[in-house]
Short mmCIF file of C-alpha atoms and ligand atoms in Angstrom, two decimals:
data_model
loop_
_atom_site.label_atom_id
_atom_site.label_comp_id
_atom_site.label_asym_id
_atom_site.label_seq_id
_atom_site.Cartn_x
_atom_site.Cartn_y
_atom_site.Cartn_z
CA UNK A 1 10.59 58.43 -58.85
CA UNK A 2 9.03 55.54 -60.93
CA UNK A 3 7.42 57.20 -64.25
CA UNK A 4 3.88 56.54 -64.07
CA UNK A 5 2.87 53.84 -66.59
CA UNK A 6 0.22 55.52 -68.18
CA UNK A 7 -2.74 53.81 -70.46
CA UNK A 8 -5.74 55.39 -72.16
CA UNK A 9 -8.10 53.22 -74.59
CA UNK A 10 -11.00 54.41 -76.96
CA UNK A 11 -14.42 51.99 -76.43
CA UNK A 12 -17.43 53.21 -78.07
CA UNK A 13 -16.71 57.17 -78.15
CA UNK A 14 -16.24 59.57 -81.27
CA UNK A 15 -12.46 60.14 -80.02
CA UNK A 16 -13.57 63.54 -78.89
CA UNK A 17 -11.92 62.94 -76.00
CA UNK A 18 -8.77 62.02 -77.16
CA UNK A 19 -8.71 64.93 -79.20
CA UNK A 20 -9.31 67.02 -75.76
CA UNK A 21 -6.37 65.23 -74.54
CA UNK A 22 -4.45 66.24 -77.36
CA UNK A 23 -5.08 69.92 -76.38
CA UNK A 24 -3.14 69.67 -73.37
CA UNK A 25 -0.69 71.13 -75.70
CA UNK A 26 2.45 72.03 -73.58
CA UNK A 27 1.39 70.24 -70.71
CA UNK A 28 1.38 66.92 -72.69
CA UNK A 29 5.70 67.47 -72.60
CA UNK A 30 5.63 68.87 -69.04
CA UNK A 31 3.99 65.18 -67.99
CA UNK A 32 6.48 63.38 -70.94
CA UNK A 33 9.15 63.13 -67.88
CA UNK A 34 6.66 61.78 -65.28
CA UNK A 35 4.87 59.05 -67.36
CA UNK A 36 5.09 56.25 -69.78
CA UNK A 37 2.83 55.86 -72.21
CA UNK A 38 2.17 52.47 -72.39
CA UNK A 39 -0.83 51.81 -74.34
CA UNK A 40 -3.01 54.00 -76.20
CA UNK A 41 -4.70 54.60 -79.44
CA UNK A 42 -1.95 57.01 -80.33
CA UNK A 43 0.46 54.82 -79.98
CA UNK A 44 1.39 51.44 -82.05
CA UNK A 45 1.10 49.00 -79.08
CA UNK A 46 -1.58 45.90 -79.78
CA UNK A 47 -1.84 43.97 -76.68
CA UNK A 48 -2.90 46.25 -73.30
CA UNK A 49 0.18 45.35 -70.80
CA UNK A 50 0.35 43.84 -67.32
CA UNK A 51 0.89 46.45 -64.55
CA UNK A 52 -0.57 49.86 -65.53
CA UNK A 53 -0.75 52.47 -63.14
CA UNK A 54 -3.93 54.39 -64.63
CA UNK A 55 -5.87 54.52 -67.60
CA UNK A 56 -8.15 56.66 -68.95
CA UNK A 57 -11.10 55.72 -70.83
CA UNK A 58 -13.18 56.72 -73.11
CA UNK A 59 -16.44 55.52 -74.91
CA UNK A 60 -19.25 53.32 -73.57
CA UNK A 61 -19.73 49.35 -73.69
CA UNK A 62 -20.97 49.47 -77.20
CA UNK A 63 -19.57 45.60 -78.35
CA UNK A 64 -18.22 42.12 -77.00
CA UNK A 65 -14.93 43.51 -78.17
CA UNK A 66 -15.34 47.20 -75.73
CA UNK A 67 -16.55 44.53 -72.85
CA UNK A 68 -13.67 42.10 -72.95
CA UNK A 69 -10.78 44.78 -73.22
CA UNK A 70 -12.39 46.58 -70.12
CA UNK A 71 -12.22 43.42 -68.45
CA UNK A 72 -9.06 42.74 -69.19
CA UNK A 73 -8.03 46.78 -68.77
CA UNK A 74 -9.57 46.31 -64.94
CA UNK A 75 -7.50 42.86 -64.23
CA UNK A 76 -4.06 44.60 -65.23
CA UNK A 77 -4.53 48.06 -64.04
CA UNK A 78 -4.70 50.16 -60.34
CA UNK A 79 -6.60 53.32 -61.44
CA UNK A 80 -9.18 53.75 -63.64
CA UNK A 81 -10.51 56.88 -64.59
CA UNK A 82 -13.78 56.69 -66.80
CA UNK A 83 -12.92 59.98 -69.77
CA UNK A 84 -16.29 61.71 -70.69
CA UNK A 85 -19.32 61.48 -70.72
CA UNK A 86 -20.12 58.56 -73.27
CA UNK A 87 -18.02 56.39 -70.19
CA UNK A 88 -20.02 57.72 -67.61
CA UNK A 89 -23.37 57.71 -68.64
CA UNK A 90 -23.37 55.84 -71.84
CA UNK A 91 -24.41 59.57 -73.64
CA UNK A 92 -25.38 59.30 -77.54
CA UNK A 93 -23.94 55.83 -78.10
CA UNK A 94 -26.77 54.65 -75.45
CA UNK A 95 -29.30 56.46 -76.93
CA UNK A 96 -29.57 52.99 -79.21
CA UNK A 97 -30.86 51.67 -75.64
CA UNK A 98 -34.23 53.27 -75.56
CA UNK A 99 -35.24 51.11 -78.38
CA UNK A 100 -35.88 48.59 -76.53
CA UNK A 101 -34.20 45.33 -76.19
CA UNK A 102 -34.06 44.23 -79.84
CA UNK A 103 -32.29 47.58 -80.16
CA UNK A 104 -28.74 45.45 -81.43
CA UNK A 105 -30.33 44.29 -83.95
CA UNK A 106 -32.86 46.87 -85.14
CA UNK A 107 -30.52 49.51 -85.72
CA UNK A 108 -27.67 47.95 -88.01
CA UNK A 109 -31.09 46.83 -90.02
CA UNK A 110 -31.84 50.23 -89.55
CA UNK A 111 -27.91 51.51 -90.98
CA UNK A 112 -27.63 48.78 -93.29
CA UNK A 113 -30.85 47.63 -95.05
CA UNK A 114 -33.24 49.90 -95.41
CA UNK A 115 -30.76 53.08 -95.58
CA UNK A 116 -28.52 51.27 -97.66
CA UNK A 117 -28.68 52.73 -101.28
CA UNK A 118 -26.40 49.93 -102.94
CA UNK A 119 -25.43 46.26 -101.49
CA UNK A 120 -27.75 46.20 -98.41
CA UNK A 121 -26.05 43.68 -95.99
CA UNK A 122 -25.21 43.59 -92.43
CA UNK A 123 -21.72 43.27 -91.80
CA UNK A 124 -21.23 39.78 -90.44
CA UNK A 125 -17.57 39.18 -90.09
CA UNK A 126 -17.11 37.14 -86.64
CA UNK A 127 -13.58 37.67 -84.68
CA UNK A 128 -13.44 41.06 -87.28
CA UNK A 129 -16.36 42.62 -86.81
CA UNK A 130 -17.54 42.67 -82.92
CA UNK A 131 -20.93 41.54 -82.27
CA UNK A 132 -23.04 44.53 -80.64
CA UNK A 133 -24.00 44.38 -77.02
CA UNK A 134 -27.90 44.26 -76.65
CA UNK A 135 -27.39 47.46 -74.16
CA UNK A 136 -24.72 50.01 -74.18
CA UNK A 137 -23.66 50.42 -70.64
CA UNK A 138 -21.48 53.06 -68.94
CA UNK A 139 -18.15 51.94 -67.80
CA UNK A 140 -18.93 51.67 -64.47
CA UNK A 141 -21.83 49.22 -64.92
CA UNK A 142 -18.88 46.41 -65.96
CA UNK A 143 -16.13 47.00 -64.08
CA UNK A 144 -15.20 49.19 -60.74
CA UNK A 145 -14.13 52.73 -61.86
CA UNK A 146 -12.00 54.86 -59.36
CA UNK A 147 -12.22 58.50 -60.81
CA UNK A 148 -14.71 60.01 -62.90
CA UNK A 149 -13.68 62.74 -65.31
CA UNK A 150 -17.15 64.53 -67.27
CA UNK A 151 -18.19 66.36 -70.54
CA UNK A 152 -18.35 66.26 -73.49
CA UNK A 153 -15.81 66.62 -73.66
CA UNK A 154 -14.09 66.98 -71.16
CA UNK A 155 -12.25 70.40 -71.64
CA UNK A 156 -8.09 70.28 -71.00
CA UNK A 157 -7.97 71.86 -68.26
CA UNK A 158 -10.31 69.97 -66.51
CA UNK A 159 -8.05 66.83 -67.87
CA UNK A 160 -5.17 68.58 -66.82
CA UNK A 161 -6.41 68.92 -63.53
CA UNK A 162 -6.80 65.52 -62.94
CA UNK A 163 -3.79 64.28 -64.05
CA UNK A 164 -1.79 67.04 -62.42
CA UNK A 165 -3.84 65.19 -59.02
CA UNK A 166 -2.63 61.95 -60.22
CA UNK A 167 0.68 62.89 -60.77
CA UNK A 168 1.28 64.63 -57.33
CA UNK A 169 -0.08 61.27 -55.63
CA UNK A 170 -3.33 62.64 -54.90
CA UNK A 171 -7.25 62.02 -54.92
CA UNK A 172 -7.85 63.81 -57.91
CA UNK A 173 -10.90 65.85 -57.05
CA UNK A 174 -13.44 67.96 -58.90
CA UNK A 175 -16.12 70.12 -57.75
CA UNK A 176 -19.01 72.65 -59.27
CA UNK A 177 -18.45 73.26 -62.58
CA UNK A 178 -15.52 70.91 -63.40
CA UNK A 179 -18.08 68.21 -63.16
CA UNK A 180 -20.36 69.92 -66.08
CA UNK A 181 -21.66 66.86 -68.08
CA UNK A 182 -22.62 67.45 -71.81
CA UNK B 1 -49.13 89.73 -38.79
CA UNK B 2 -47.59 87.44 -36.02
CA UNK B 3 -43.62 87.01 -36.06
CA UNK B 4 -42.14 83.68 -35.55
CA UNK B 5 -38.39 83.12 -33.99
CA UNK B 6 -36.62 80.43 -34.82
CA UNK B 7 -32.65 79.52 -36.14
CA UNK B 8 -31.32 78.20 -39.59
CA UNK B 9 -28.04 76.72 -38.98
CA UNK B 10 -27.56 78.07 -35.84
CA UNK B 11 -28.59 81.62 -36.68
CA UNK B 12 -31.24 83.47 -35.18
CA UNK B 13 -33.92 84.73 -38.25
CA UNK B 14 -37.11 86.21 -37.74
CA UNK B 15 -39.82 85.79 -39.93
CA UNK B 16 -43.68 86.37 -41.07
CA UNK B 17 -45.99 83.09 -39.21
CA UNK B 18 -46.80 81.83 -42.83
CA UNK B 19 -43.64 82.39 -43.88
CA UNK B 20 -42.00 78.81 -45.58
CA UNK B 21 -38.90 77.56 -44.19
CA UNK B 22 -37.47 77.87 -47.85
CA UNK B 23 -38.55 81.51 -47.89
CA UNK B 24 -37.11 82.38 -44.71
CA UNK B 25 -33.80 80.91 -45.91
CA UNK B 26 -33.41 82.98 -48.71
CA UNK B 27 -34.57 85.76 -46.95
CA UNK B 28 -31.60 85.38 -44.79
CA UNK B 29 -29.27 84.81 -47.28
CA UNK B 30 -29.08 80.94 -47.06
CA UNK B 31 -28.93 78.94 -50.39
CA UNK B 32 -31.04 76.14 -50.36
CA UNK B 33 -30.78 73.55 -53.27
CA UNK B 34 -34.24 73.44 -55.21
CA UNK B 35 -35.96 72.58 -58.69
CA UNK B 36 -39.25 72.39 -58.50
CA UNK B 37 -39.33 75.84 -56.43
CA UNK B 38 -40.60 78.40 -58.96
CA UNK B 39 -40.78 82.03 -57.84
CA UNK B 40 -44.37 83.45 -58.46
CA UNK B 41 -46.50 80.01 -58.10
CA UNK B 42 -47.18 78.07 -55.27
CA UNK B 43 -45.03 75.03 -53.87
CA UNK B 44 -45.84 71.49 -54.54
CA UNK B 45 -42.85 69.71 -53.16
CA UNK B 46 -42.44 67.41 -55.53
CA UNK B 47 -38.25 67.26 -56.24
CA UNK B 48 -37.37 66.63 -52.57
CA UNK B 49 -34.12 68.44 -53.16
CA UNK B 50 -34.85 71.17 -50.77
CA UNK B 51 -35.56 68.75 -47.48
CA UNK B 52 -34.24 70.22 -44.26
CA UNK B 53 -32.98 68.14 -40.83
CA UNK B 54 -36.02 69.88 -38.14
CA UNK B 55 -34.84 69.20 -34.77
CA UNK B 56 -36.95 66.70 -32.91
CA UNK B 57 -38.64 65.25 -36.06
CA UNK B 58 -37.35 61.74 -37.28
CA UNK B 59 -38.18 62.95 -41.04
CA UNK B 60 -36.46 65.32 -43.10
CA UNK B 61 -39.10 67.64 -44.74
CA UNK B 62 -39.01 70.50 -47.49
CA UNK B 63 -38.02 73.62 -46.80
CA UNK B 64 -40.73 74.87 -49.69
CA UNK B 65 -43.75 73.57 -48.36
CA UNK B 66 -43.10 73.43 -44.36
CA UNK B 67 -44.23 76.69 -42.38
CA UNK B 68 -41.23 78.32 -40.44
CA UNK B 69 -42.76 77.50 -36.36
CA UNK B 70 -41.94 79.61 -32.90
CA UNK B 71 -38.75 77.82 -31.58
CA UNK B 72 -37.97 75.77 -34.84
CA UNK B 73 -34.12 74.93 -34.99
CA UNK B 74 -33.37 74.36 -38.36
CA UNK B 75 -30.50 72.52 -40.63
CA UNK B 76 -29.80 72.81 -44.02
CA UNK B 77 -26.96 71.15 -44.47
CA UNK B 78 -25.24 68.24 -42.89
CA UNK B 79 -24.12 64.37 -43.95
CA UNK B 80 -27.37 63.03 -44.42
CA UNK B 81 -29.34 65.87 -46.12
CA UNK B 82 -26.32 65.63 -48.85
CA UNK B 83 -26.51 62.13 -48.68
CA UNK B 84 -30.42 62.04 -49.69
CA UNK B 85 -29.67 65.18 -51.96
CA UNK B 86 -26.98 63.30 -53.65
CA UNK B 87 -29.01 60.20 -54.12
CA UNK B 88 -32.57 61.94 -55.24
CA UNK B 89 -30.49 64.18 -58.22
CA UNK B 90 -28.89 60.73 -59.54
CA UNK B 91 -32.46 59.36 -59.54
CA UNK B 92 -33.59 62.15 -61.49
CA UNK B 93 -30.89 61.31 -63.88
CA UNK B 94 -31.89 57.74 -64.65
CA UNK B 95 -35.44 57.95 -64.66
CA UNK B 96 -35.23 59.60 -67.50
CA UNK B 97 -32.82 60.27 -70.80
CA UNK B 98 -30.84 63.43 -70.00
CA UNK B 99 -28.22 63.11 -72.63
CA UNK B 100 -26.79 66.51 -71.85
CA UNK B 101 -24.23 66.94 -74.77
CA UNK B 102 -27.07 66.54 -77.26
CA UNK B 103 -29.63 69.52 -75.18
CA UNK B 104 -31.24 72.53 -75.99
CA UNK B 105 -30.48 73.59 -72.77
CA UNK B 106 -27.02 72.30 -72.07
CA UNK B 107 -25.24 74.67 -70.08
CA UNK B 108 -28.43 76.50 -69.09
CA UNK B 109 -30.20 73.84 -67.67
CA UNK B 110 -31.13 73.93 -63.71
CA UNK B 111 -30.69 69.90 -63.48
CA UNK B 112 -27.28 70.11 -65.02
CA UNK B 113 -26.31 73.27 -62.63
CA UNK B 114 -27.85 71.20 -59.40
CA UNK B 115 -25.78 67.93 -60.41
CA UNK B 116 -22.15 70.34 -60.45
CA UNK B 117 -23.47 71.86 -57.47
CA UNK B 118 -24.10 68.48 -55.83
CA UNK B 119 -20.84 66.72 -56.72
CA UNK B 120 -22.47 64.36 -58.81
CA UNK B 121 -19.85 62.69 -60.82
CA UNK B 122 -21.98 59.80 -61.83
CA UNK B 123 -24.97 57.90 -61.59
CA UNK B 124 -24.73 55.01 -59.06
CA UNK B 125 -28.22 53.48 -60.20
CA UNK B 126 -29.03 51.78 -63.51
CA UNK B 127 -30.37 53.91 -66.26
CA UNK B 128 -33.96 53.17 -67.22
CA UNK B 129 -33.14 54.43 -70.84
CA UNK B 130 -37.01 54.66 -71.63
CA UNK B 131 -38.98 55.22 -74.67
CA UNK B 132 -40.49 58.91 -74.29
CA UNK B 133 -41.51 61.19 -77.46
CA UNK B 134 -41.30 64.27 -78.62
CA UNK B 135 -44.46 66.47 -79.17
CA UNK B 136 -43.27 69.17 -81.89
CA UNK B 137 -47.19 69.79 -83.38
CA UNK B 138 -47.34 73.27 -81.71
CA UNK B 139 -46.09 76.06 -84.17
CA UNK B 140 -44.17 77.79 -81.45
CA UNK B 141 -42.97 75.57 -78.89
CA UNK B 142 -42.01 71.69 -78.51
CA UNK B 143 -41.67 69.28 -75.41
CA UNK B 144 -39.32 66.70 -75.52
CA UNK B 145 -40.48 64.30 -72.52
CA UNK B 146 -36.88 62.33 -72.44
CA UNK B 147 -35.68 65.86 -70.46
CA UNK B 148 -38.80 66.05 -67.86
CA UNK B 149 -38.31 65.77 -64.59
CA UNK B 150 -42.09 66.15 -63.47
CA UNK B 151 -41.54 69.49 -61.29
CA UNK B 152 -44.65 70.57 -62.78
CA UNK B 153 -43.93 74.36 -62.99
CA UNK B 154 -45.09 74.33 -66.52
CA UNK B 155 -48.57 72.94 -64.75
CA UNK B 156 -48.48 75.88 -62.23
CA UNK B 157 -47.30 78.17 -64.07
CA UNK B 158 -50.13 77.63 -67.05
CA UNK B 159 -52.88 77.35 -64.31
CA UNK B 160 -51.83 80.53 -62.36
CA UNK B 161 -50.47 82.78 -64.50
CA UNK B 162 -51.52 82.30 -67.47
CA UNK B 163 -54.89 81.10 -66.68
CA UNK B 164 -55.32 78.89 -69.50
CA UNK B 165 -54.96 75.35 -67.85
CA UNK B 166 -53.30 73.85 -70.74
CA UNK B 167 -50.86 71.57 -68.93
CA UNK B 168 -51.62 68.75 -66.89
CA UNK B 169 -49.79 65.26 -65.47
CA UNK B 170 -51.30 62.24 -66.46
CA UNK B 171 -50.44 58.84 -65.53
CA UNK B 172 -48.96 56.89 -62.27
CA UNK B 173 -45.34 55.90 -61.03
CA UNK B 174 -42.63 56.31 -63.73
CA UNK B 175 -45.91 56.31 -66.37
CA UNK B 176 -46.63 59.92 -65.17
CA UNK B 177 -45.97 62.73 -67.75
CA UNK B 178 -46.74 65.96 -68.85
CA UNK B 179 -49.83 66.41 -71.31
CA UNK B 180 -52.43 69.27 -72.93
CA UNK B 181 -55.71 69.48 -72.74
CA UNK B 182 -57.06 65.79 -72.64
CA UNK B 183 -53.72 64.05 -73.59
CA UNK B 184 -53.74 65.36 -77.18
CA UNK B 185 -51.06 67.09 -79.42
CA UNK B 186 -50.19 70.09 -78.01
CA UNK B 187 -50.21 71.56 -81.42
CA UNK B 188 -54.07 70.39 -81.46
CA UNK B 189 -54.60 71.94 -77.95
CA UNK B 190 -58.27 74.60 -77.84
CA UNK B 191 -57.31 76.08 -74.77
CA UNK B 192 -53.28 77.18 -74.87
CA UNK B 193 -52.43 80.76 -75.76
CA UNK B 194 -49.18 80.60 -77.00
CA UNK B 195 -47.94 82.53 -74.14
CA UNK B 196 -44.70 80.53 -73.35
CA UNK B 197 -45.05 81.14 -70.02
CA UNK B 198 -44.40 77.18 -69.58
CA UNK B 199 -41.25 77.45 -71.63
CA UNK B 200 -40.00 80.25 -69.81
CA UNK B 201 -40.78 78.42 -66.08
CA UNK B 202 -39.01 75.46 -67.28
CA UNK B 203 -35.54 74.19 -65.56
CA UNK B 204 -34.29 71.59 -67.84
CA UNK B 205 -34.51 70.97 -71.72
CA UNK B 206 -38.44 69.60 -71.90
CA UNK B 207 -39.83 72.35 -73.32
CA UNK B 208 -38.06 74.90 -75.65
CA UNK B 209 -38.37 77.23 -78.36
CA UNK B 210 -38.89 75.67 -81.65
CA UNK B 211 -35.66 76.96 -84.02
CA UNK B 212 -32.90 76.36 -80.81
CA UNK B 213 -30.65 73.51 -80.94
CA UNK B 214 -27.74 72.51 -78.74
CA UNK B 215 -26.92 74.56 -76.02
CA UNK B 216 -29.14 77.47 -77.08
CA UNK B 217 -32.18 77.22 -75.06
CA UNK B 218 -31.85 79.78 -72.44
CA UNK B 219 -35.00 81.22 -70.74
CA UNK B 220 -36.21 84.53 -69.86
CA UNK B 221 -37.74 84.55 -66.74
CA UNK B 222 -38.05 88.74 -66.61
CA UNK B 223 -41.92 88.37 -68.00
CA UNK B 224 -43.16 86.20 -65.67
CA UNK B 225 -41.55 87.82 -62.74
CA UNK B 226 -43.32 91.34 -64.18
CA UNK B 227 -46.65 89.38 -64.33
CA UNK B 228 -45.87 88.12 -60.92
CA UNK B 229 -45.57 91.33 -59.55
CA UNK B 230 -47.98 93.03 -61.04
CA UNK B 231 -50.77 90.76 -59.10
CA UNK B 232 -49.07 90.43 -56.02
CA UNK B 233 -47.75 94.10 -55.34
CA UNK B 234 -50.24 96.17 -58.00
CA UNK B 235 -46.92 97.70 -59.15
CA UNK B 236 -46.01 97.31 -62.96
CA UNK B 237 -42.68 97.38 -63.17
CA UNK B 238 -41.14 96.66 -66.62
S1 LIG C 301 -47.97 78.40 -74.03
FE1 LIG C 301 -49.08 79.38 -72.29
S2 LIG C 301 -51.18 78.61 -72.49
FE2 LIG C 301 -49.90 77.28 -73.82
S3 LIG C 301 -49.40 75.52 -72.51
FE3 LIG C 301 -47.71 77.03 -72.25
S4 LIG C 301 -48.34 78.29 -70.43
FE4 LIG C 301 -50.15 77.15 -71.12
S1 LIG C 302 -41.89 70.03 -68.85
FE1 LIG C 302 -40.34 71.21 -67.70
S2 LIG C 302 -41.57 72.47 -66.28
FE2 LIG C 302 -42.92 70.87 -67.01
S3 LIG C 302 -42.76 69.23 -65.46
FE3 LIG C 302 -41.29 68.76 -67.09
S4 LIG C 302 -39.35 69.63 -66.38
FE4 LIG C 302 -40.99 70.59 -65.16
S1 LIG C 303 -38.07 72.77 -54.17
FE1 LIG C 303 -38.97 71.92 -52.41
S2 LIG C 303 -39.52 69.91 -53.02
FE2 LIG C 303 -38.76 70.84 -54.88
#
């Protein structure tokens, strides 16, 4: 059988995630044989490839930059599986939202400015520094998401479950408390 | 009293003529989904998650506030009452900012438990993401209204076992919330006790203990079921 190619990309998340991947411990070299990792921010590989077969992701639509990669992401890949919580329902990163619209703006002024206690500037550095989006939006809002894979996150085994799904060519499925947000 | 015959899910139950649907359910060992449903205070039907299929009626109603009939045949589950379950849980979800991993009462929460219970595996509709505060005057107790999901036990429960009448909801629409006394601080409030009786009655993370943080909000419910007993059966069992 064809190894898997396998993608997973960190958006506007704390790498938490990642991290949970990372605890698949063994499992990680049972799957070595069945997949290619292809793309990831563990890996040294700049430009997301043509032809994935699923990738995971994690972190909300913070930027311009976390909205054109999952554009691109969705155009050059069959399954996506949003990773958490912060791609499923935006989580802390989104809590920037309730401010209202001006929200982009108010709370770098917020970060930079008035807590800043030496140079006070906002960091203006355009094609470097991505501009933020006026709302952070869960994954789903931008693109069509196939699986959904909660928390907070997400434990391994719940990961592991999943991808043990994907592997055998099935719907990956979870039910009750597998689906525990937060 | 009069008995009434009727089936849930195709089983024959028996039960007292002003019995509720929802309490004949449970009496006969069928789980139906509910949140605003408080043991101890009356029902209000204001969640929708409990809404049973009643043959020969076009609209679903809840099982907590419809009387159990002579001939009733009842379903509780079935495509469409998951469907409409499905769809009022997620609502509940994006009315409002439940950002779980940040909670008092993450992992104790009755929302959260529902929404595993449910399938939900995300939110179809647009968050609202809306500006709500959080009232932290009282010495004792806080409400954060970001985590309210307007069941209004803390209402009931303040008016009817407590006595006090502390809690109210004011407004319309998505403007309705929870207040004290005449929309004050609750910290300011004349007429609350400090009994926490509203605290312990609540199913999600709007009102907590002040002192918990993340994930350590869990309620005891023992002292308002001994209250609760105590009036309705004259027996005070600790
Ligand atoms: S503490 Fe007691 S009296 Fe005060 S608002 Fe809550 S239920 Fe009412
Ligand atoms: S504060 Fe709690 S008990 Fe009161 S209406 Fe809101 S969710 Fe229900
Ligand atoms: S429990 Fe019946 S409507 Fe809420």
């Amino acid at each position: 059988m064809d190894r898997l190619k396998f993608a997973t990309v960190w958006l506007g998340g704390c790498a938490g995630c990642h991290m949970s991947f990372m605890d698949l411990d063994e499992f990680l070299i049972d799957i070595a044989d069945h997949i290619e990792l292809v793309y990831s921010p563990v890996i040294d590989v700049k430009e997301y490839p043509h032809g994935v077969d699923v990738c995971l992701i994690e972190g909300a639509v913070c930027n311009e930059d976390n909205l054109e990669i999952l554009h691109k992401i969705r155009r050059r890949t069959r399954v996506l599986v949003a990773f958490g919580d912060c791609a499923i329902t935006g989580n802390v990163p989104a809590i920037r939202n309730q401010l209202g619209l001006k929200n982009g703006e108010s709370v770098l002024q917020r970060a930079y400015l008035e807590g800043a206690q030496s140079n006070p500037g906002i960091p203006r550095e355009p094609g470097i520094v991505p501009a933020l989006l006026p709302r952070v939006m869960p994954v789903q809002e931008a693109v069509h998401i196939e699986y959904y894979l909660p928390g907070c996150p997400p434990p391994a085994d719940r990961i592991k479950a999943v991808l043990a799904q994907l592997l055998a060519g099935t719907e990956p499925r979870l039910t009750g408390a597998q689906l525990k947000f937060g | 009293m009069a008995a009434r015959t009727f089936t849930i899910d195709g089983k024959l139950v028996t039960a007292e003529e002003n019995a509720t649907v929802l309490d004949a359910a449970t009496e006969a060992g069928i789980d139906i989904p509910t949140l605003c449903h408080l043991e101890g205070v009356y029902d209000v039907g204001a969640c929708r998650l409990c809404l049973v299929e009643v043959t020969g009626i076009g609209k679903l109603l809840p099982a907590c506030t419809t009387r159990v009939a002579e001939g009733m045949e009842i379903k509780t589950d079935s495509e469409r009452l998951r469907k409409y379950r499905r769809m009022t849980i997620e609502l509940l979800f994006a009315e409002r900012n439940h950002v779980c991993a940040v909670c008092v009462a993450n992992s104790h929460c009755e929302l959260q438990a529902l929404a595993c219970r449910l399938g939900m595996d995300h939110v179809r509709y647009d968050y609202t993401f809306p500006r709500w505060s959080v009232d932290n005057t009282h010495t004792l107790f806080g409400m954060d209204h970001n985590r309210c999901i307007l069941c209004t036990r803390c209402v009931r429960v303040c008016w009817h076992i407590e006595g006090a009448g502390t809690k109210n909801v004011s407004g319309r629409g998505s403007h309705s919330h929870i207040i004290s006394d005449l929309n004050q601080s609750w910290g300011s409030s004349e007429t609350c006790t400090r009994c926490g009786k509203c605290v312990m009655g609540c199913p999600t993370g709007a009102l907590f203990a002040k002192g918990v943080t993340v994930s350590e909000m869990e309620r005891d419910r023992t002292k308002l079921e001994f209250i609760v007993t105590a009036r309705e059966k004259k027996q005070w069992i600790a």
